[in-house]
Each structure stands twice: as structure tokens, then as C-alpha cells.
PDB file of C-alpha atoms in Angstrom:
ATOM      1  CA  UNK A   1     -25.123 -98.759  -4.145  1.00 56.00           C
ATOM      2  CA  UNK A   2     -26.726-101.559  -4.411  1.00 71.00           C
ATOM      3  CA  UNK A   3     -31.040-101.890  -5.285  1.00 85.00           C
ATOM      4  CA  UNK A   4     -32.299 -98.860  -3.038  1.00 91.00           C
ATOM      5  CA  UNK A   5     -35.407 -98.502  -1.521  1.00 92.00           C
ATOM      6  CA  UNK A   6     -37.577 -95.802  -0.131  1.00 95.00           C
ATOM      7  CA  UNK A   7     -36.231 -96.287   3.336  1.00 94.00           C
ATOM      8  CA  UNK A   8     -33.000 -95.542   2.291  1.00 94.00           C
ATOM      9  CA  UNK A   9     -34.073 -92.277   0.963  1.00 97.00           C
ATOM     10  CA  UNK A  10     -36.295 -91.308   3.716  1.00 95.00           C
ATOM     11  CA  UNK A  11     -34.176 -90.023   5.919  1.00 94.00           C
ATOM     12  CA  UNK A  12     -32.789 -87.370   3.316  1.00 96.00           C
ATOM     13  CA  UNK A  13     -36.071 -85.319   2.653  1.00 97.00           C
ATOM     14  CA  UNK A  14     -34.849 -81.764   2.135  1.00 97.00           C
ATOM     15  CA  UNK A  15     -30.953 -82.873   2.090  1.00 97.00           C
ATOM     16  CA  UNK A  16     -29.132 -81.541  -1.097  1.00 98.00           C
ATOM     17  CA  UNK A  17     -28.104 -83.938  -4.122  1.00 98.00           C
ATOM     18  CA  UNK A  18     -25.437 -82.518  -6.567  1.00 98.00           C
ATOM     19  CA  UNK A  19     -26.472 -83.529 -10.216  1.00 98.00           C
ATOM     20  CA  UNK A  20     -23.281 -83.986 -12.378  1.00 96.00           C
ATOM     21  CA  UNK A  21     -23.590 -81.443 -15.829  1.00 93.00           C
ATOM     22  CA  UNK A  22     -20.039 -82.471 -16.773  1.00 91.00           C
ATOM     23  CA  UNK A  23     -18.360 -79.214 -16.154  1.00 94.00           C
ATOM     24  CA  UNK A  24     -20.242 -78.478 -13.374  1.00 94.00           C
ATOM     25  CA  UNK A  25     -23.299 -79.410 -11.276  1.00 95.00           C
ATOM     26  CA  UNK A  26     -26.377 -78.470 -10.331  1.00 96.00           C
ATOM     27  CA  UNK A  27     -27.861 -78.523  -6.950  1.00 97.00           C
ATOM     28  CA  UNK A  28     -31.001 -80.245  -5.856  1.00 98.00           C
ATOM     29  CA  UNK A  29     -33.298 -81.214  -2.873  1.00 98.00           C
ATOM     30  CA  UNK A  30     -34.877 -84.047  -2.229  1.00 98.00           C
ATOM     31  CA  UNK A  31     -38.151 -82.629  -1.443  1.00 97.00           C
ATOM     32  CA  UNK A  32     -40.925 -85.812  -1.173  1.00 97.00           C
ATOM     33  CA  UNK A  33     -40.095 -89.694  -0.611  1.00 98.00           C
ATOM     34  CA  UNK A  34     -43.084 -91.251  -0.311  1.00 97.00           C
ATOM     35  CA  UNK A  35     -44.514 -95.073  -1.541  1.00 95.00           C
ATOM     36  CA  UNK A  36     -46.844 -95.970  -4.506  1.00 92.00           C
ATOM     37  CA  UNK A  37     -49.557 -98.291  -4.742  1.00 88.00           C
ATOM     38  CA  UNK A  38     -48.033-101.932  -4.698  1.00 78.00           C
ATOM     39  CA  UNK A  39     -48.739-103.444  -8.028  1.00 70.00           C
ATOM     40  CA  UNK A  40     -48.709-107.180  -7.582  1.00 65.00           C
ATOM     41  CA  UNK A  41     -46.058-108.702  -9.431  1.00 67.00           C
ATOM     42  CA  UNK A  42     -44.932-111.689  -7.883  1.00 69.00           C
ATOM     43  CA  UNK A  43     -40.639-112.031  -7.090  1.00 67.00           C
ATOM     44  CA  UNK A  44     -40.877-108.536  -6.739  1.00 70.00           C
ATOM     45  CA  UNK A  45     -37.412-107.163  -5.305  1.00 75.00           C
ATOM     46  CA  UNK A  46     -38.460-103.858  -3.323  1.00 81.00           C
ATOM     47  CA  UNK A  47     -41.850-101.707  -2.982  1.00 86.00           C
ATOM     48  CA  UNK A  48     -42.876 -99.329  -5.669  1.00 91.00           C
ATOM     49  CA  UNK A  49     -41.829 -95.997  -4.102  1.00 95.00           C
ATOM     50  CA  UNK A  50     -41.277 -91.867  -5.920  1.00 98.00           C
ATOM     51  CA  UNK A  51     -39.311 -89.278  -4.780  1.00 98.00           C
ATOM     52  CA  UNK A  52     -39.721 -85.284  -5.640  1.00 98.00           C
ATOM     53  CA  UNK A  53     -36.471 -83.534  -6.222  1.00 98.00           C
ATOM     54  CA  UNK A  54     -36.478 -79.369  -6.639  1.00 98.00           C
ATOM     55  CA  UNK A  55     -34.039 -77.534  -8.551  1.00 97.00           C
ATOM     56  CA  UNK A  56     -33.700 -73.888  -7.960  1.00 96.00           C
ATOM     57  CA  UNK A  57     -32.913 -73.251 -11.928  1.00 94.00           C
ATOM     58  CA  UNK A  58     -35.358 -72.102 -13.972  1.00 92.00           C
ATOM     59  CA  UNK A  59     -33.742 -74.473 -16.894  1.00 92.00           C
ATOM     60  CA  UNK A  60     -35.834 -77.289 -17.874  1.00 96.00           C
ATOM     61  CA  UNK A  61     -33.424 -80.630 -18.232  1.00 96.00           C
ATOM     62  CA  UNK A  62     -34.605 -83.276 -19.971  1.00 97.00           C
ATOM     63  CA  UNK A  63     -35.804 -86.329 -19.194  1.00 98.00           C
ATOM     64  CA  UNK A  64     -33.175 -88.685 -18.723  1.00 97.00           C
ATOM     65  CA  UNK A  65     -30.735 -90.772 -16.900  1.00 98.00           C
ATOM     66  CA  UNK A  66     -28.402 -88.667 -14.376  1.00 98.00           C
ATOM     67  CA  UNK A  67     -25.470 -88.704 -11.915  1.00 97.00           C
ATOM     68  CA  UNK A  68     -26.444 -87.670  -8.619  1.00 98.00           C
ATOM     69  CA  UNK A  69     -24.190 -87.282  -5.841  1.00 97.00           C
ATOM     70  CA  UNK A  70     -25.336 -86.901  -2.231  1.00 97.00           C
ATOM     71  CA  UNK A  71     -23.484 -87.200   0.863  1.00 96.00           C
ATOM     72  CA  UNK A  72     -25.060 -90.063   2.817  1.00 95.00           C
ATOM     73  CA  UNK A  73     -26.130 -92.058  -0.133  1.00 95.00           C
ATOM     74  CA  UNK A  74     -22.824 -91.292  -2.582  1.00 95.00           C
ATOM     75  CA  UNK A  75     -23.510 -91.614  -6.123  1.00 96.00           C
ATOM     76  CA  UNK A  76     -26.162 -92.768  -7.884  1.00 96.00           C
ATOM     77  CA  UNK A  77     -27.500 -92.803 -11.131  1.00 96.00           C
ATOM     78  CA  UNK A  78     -31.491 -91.877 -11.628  1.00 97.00           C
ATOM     79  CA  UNK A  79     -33.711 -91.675 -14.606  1.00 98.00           C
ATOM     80  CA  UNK A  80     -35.765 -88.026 -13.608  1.00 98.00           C
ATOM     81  CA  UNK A  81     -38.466 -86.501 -15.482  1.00 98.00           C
ATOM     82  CA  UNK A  82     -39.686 -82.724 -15.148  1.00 98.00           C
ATOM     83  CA  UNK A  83     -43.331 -83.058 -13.971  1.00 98.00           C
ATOM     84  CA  UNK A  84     -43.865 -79.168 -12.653  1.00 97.00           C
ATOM     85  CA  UNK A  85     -42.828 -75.600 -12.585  1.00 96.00           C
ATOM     86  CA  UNK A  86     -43.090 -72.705 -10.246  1.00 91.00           C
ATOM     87  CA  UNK A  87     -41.449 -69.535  -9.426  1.00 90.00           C
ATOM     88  CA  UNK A  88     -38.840 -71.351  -7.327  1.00 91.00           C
ATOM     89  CA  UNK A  89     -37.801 -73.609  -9.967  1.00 95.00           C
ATOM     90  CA  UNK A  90     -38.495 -76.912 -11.425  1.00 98.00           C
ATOM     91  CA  UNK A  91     -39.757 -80.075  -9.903  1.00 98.00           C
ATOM     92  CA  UNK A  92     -38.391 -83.946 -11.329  1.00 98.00           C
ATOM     93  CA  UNK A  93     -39.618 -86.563 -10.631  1.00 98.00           C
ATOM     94  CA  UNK A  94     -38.728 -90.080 -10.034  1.00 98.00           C
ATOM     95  CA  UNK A  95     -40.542 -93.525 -10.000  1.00 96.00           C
ATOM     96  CA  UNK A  96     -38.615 -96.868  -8.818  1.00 93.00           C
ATOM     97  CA  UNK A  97     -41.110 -99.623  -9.455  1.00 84.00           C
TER      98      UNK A  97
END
């Protein structure tokens, strides 16, 4: 895929997204898609947009880049930081500026 923007994400809120831990994977949701504040920058290529994914593990992965596969966007690759925790699992986020 190509640059993505929050459109192309919008219509999978709540679809699942397999993350790729080698061996195995781990399943996620795509729980929020929404845009951020536009900063200005001139030339910029896309809005500023986030997106909320939940994990049902209680395992806390680092921040990082990762391999996520889902099945109307294929693969992509996304840099996702833990930002919260509750009895269902963990939240990551993910900011595309």
C-alpha cells in the first residue's frame, strides 16, 4: 500500500488486524480512526489522523514498528505504542502525521 490515510481506515473500525509475532500472530481490532488537529506544514501529503487498536492479551508489546495484516487493507507495516490498559487487554496506539 501505498501513503494511507484515515479514509482508508475508516471503514474498518472494529474489523480484526493480525499482527505478525514470527511464529505466530496476535489478533487485534481496530477500535477508533479518528483525525488530529492539522498542523500547518506546507506540501503536506495527507491529514494528520490516529487510530486505536485493542489487543485482547494482557502482554504489553513494545513500542515499535509491526506487521499487520488485515483483510481489506493487506499488509502493512505500523509503528504502535501502548498508551492504556484495562481488564480486556491493552490499547496501542498510532499517530500518522
Amino acid at each position: 500500500m501505498g501513503l494511507v490515510t484515515l479514509e482508508d481506515f475508516a471503514g474498518c473500525i472494529g474489523s480484526a488486524f493480525d499482527l505478525d509475532m514470527g511464529e505466530s500472530s496476535l489478533p487485534m481490532t481496530l477500535s477508533e480512526a479518528r483525525p488530529l488537529p492539522e498542523s500547518g506544514f506546507p506540501g503536506m501529503r495527507r491529514s494528520p489522523f490516529s487510530l486505536m487498536f485493542r489487543s485482547g492479551s494482557q502482554v504489553v508489546l513494545p513500542q515499535k514498528l509491526y506487521r499487520l495484516k488485515n483483510g481489506t487493507l493487506g499488509n502493512l507495516e505500523i509503528f504502535l505504542v501502548p498508551v492504556a490498559r484495562d481488564k480486556e487487554g491493552i490499547v496501542y496506539q498510532a499517530i500518522f502525521n
